[in-house]
CSV table of C-alpha atoms in Angstrom, one decimal:
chain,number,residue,atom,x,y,z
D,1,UNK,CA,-6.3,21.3,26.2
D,2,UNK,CA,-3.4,21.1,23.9
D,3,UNK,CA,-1.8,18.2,21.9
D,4,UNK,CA,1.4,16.6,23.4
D,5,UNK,CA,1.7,14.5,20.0
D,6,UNK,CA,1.4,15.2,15.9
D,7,UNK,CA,-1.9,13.8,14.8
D,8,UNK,CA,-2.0,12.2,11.8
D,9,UNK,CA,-5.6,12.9,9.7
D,10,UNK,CA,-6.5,10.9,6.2
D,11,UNK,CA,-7.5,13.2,2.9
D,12,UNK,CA,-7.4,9.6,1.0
D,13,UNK,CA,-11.2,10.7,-0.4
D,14,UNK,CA,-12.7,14.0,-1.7
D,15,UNK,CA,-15.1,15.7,0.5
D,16,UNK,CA,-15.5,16.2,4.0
D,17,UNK,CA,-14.9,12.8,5.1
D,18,UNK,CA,-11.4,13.5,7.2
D,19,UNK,CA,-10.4,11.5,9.9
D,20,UNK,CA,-8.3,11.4,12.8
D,21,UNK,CA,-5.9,7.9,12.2
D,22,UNK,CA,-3.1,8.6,14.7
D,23,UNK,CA,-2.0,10.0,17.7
D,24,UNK,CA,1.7,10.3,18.0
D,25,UNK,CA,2.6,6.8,17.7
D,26,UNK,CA,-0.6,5.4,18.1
D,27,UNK,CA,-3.3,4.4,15.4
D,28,UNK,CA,-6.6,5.3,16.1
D,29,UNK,CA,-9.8,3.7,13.5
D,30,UNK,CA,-11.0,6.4,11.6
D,31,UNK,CA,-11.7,8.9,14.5
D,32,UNK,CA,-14.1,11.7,12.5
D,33,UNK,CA,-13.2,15.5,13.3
D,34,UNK,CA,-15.2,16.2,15.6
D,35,UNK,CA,-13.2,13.9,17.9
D,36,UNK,CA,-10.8,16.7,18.1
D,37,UNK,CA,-12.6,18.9,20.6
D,38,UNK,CA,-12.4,16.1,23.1
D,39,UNK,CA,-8.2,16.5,21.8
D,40,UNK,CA,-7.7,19.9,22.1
D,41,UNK,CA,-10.8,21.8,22.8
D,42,UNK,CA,-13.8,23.7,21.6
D,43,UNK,CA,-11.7,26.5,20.1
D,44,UNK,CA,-8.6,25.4,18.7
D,45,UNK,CA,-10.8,22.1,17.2
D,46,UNK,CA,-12.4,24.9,15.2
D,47,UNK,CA,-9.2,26.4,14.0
D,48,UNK,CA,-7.4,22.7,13.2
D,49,UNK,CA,-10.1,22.2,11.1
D,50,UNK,CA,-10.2,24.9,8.8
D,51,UNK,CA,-6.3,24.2,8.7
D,52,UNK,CA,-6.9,20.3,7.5
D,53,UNK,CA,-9.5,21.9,5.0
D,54,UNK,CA,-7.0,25.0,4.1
D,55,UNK,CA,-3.9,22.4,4.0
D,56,UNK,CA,-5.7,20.5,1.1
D,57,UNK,CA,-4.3,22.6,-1.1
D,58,UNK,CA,-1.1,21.1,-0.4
D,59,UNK,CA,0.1,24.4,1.5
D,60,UNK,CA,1.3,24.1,4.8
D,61,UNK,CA,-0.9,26.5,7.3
D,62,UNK,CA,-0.3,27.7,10.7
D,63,UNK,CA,-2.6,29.5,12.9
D,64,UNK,CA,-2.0,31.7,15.6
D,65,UNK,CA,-4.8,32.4,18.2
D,66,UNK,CA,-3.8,34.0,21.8
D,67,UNK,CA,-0.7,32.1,23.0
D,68,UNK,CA,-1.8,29.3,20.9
D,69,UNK,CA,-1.0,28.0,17.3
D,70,UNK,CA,-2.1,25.1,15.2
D,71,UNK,CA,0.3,24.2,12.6
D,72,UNK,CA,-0.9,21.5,9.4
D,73,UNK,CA,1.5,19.7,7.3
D,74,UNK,CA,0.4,18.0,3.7
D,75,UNK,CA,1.2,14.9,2.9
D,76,UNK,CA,1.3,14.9,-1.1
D,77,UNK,CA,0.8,12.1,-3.4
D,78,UNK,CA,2.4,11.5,-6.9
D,79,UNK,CA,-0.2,12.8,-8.2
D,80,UNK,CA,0.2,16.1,-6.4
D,81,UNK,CA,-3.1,15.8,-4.2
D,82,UNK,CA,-2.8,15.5,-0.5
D,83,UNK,CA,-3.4,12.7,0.9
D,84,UNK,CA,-2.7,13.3,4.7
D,85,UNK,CA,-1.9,16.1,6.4
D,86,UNK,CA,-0.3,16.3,10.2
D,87,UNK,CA,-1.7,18.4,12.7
D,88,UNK,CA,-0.1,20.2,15.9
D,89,UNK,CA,-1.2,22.5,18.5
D,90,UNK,CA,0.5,23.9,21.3
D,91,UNK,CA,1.7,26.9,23.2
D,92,UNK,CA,2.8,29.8,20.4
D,93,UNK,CA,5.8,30.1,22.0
D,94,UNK,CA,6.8,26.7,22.2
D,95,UNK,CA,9.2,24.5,20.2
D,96,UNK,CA,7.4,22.4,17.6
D,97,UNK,CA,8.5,18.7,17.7
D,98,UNK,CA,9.2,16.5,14.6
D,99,UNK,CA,7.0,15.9,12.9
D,100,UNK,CA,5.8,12.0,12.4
D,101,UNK,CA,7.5,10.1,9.1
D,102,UNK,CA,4.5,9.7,7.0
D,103,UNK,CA,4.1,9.1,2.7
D,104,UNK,CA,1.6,8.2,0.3
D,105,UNK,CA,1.1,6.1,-2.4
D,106,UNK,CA,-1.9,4.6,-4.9
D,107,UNK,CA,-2.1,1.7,-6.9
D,108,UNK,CA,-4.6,2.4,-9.9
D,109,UNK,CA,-6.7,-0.8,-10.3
D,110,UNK,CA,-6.7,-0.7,-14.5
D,111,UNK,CA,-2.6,-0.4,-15.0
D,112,UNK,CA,-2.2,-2.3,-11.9
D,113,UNK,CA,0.4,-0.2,-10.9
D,114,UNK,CA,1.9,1.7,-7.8
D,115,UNK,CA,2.7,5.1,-8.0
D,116,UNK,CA,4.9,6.1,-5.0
D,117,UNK,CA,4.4,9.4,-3.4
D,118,UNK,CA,7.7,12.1,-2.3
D,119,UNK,CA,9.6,10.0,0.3
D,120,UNK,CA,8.2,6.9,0.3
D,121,UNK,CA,11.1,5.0,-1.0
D,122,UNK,CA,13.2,6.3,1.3
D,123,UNK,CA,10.8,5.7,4.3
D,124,UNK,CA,9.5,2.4,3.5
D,125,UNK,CA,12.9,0.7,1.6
D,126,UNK,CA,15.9,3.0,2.6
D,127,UNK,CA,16.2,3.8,-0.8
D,128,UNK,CA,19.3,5.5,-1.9
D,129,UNK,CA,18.2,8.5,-4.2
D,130,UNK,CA,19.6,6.9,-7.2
D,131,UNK,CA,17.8,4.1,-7.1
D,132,UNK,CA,13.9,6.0,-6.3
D,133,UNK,CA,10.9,5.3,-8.7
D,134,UNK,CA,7.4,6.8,-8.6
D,135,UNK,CA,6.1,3.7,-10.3
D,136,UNK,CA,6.2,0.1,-9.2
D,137,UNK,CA,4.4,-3.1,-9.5
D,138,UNK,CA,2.5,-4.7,-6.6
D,139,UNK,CA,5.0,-7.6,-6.3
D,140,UNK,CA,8.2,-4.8,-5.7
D,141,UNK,CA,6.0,-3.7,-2.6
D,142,UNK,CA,4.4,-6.4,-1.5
D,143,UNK,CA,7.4,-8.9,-2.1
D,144,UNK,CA,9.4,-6.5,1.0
D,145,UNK,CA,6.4,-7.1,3.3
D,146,UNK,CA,7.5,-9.8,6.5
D,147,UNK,CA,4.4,-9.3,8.0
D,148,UNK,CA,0.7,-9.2,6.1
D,149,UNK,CA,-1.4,-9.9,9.2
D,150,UNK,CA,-4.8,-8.1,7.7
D,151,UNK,CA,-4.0,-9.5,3.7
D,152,UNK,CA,-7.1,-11.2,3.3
D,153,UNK,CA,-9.3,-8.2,4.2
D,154,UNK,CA,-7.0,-5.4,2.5
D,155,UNK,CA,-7.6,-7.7,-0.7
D,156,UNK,CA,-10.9,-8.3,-0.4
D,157,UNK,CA,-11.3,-4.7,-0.4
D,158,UNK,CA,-9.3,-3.8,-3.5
D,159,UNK,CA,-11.0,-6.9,-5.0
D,160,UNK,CA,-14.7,-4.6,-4.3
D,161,UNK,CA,-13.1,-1.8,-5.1
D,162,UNK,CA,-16.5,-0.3,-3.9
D,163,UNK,CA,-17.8,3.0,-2.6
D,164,UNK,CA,-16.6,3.5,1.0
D,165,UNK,CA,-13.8,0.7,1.2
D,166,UNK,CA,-11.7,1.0,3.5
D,167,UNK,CA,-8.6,-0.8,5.4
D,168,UNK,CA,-6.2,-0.3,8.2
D,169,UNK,CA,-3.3,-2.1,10.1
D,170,UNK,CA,-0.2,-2.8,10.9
D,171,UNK,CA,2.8,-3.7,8.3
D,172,UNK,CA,6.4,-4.6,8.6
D,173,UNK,CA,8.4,-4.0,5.6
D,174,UNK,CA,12.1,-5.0,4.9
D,175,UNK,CA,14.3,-2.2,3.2
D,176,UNK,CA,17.1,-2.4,0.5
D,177,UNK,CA,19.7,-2.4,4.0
D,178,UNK,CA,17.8,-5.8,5.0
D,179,UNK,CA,16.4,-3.8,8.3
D,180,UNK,CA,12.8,-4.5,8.9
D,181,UNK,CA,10.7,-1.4,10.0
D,182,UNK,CA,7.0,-1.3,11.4
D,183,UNK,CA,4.1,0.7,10.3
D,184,UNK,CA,0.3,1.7,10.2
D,185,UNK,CA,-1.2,1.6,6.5
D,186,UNK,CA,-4.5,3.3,5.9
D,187,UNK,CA,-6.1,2.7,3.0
D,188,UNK,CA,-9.3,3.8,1.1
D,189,UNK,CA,-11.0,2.5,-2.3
D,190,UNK,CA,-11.6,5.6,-4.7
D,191,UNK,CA,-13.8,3.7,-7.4
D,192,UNK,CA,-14.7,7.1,-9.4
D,193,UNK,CA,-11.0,6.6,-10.4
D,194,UNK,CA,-10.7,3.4,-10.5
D,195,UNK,CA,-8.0,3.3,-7.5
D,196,UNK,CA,-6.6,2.3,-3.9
D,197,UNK,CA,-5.5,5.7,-2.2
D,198,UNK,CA,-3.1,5.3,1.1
D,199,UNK,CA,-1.1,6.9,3.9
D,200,UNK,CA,1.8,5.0,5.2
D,201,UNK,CA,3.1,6.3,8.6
D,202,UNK,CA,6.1,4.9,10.7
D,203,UNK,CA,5.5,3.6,14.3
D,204,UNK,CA,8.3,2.1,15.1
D,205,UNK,CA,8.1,2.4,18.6
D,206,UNK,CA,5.2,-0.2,18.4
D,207,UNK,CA,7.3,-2.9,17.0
D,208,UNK,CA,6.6,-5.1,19.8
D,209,UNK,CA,5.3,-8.4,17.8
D,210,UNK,CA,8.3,-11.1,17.5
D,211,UNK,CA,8.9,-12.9,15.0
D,212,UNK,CA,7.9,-10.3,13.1
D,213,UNK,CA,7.6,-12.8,9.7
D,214,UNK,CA,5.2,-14.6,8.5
D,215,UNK,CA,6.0,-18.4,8.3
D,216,UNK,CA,4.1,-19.5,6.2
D,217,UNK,CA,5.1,-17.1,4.1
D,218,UNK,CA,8.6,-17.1,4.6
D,219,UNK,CA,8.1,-20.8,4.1
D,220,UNK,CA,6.6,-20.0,0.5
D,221,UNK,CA,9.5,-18.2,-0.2
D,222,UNK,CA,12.1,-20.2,0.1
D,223,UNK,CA,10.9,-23.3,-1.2
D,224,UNK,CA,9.5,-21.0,-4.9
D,225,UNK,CA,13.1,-19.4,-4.7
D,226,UNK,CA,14.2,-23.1,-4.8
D,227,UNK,CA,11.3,-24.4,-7.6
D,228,UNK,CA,13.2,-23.1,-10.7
D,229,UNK,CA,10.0,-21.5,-12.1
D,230,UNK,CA,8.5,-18.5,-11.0
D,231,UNK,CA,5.7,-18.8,-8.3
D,232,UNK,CA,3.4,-15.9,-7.7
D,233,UNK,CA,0.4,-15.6,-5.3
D,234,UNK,CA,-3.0,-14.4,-7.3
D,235,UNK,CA,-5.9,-12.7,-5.8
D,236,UNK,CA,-8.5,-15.3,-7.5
D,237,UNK,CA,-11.3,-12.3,-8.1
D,238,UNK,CA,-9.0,-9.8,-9.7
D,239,UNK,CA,-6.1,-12.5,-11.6
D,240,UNK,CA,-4.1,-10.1,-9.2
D,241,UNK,CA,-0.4,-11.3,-8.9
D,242,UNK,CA,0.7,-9.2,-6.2
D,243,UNK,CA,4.1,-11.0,-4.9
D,244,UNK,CA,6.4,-13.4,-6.8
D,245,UNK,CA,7.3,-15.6,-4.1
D,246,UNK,CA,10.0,-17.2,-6.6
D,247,UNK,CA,11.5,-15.2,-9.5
D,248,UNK,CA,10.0,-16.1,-12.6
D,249,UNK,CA,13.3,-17.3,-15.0
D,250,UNK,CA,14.6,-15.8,-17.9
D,251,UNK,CA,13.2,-14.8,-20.4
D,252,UNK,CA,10.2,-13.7,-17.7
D,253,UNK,CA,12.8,-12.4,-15.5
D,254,UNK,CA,11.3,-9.1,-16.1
D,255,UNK,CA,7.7,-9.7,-14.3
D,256,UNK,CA,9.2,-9.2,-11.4
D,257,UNK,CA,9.1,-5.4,-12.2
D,258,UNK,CA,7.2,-5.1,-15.3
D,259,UNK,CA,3.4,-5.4,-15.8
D,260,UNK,CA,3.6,-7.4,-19.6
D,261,UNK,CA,0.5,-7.2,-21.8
D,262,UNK,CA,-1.0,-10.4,-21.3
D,263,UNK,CA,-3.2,-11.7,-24.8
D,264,UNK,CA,-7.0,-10.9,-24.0
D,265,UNK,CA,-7.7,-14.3,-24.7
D,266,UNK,CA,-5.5,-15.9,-22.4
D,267,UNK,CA,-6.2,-13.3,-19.8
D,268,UNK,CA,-9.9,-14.1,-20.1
D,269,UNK,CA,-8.5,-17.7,-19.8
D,270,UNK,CA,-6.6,-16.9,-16.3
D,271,UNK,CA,-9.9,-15.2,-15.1
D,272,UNK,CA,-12.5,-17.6,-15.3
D,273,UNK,CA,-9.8,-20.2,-14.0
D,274,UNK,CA,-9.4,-17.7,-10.8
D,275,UNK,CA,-13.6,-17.7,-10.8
D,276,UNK,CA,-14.0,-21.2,-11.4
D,277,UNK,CA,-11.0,-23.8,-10.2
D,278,UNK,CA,-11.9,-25.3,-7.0
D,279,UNK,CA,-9.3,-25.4,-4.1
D,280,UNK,CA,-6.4,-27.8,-4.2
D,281,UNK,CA,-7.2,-28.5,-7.9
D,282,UNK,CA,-5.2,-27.3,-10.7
D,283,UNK,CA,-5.3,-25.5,-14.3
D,284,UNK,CA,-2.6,-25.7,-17.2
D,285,UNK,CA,-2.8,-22.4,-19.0
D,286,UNK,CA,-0.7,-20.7,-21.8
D,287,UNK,CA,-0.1,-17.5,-21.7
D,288,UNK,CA,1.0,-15.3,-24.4
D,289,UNK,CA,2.9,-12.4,-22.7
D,290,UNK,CA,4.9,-9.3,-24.1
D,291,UNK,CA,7.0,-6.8,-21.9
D,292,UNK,CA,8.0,-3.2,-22.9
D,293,UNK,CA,10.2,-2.6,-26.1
D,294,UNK,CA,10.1,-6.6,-26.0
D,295,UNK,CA,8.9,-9.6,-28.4
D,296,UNK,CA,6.0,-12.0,-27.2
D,297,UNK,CA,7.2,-14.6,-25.2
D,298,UNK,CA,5.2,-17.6,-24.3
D,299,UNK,CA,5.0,-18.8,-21.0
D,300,UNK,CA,3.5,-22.0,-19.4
D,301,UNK,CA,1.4,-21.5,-16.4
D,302,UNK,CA,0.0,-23.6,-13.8
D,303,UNK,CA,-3.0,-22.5,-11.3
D,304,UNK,CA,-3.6,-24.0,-8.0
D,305,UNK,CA,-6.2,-22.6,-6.1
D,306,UNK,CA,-6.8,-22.1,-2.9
D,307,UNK,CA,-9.3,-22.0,0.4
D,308,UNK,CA,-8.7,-18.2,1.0
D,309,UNK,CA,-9.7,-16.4,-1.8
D,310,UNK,CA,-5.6,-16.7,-3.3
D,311,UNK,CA,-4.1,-18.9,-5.6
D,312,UNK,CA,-0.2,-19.7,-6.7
D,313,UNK,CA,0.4,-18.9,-10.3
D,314,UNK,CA,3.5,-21.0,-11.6
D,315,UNK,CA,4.8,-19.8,-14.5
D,316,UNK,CA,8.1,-20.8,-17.3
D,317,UNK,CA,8.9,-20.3,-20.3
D,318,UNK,CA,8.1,-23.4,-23.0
């Protein structure tokens, strides 16, 4: 039995813990290996395995057995591991189709920061080369996302940050050209370095769900744009402020795609508020913040908590 379709198998973690998370367009949930001798059979299962192992490397591999070949593709991450790698089989002979659109990222838990893998920009936002970064904060990714349906999970998980995390789902994003586009994110927790690893691969011919946006969120969004201060939605465990739902105003203008050093004491201050505020109440905090190549700035917050786990962070400048 040969596969029809690329398949799409996760390196997020070292070790021999691979699985199989797509099909062609469709996700499957962490599928081990061995699921592909049901896929393609006893003897070629052997040979796309050694080529997932072999591919690590971040060498592409082909095999050719009889009138068959496997052919593995890396997916490499910015920090030029491989995070992925996409797996055909077929007839020797045969034309191989395109390949899936598929890029990496990881977002290191102590610099809160995203570091974008090749492509990704271009997948995910349309990015014209000129305007590509490898880094970014969490709010200049999560800020383009329309529709978060797993959110509370996939935070809870980076919250952990524990041995065996793991999350998967659905996304739609919104690019620099305004055009939303659907896709599976897979995700793993790596705490020996202290970060969340992850595949994002393009499916758009599941973009079924309408409206694809959130309205709540939406909502959120355009009454913050509205507010005059900046409102940003905090994961409570981690003080996490992963999307600015209205721009913070000048002179903090730059949070939206700088992480500033926040004071330790009024970051201690912003954390036990996140532990300890109940929901619907709310805290007055200063903090004492200072951006790159910049003078401290102080900026006037207010914390409201809420049922979920998240919180709105508003935030000015006194």
């Amino acid at each position: 039995m040969l596969s029809r379709d690329w398949l799409l198998v996760e390196t997020l973690v070292e070790g021999d813990v691979s699985t199989v998370v797509a099909a062609g367009a469709h996700p499957r949930h962490w599928s081990g290996l061995g699921s592909l001798r049901r896929i393609l059979g006893p003897a070629l299962a052997t040979s796309a395995v050694q080529a997932v192992q072999q591919c690590r490397s971040g060498e592409s591999q082909r095999v050719v057995s009889g009138d068959t070949v496997v052919v593995a593709e890396p997916v490499s991450c910015a920090f030029g591991g491989v995070h992925g790698v996409q797996l055909w089989a077929g007839p020797a002979d045969a034309p191989i189709p395109p390949r899936r659109r598929v890029a990496a990222w990881d977002w290191e838990a102590d610099t809160e920061l995203a570091h974008h893998g090749p492509g990704l920009e271009e997948l995910v936002f349309a990015r014209s080369p000129d305007q590509v970064q490898v880094i970014r904060t969490p709010p200049e990714a999560f800020g383009a996302m329309t529709r978060f349906d797993g959110r509370l999970d996939y935070f809870a998980m980076v919250a952990r940050l524990h041995e065996g995390g793991q999350w998967q789902g659905e996304v739609d994003m919104v690019g620099d050209d305004d055009q939303v586009r659907h896709f599976q994110m897979i995700t793993r927790a790596r705490p020996a370095h202290r970060r969340i690893s992850a595949l994002m691969h393009a499916i758009p011919e599941l973009d079924t769900a309408k409206p694809a946006t959130d309205p709540d969120v939406a909502m959120l969004r355009a009454v913050s744009q509205r507010s005059g201060v900046g409102v940003g939605i905090i994961e409570l465990t981690s003080a996490l402020i992963y999307e600015w739902a209205g721009p913070p105003p000048p002179p903090l203008d730059r949070w939206l795609v700088q992480r500033p050093v926040i004071d330790p004491d009024d970051l201690s201050a912003l954390r036990a508020a996140c532990r300890e505020l109940d929901p619907g109440t709310v805290a007055r905090l200063k903090l004492r913040v200072q951006f790159a190549d910049g003078e401290p700035i102080t900026a006037q917050a207010e914390l409201v908590a809420m049922s979920t786990g998240h919180g709105l962070l508003r935030v000015w400048s006194e």
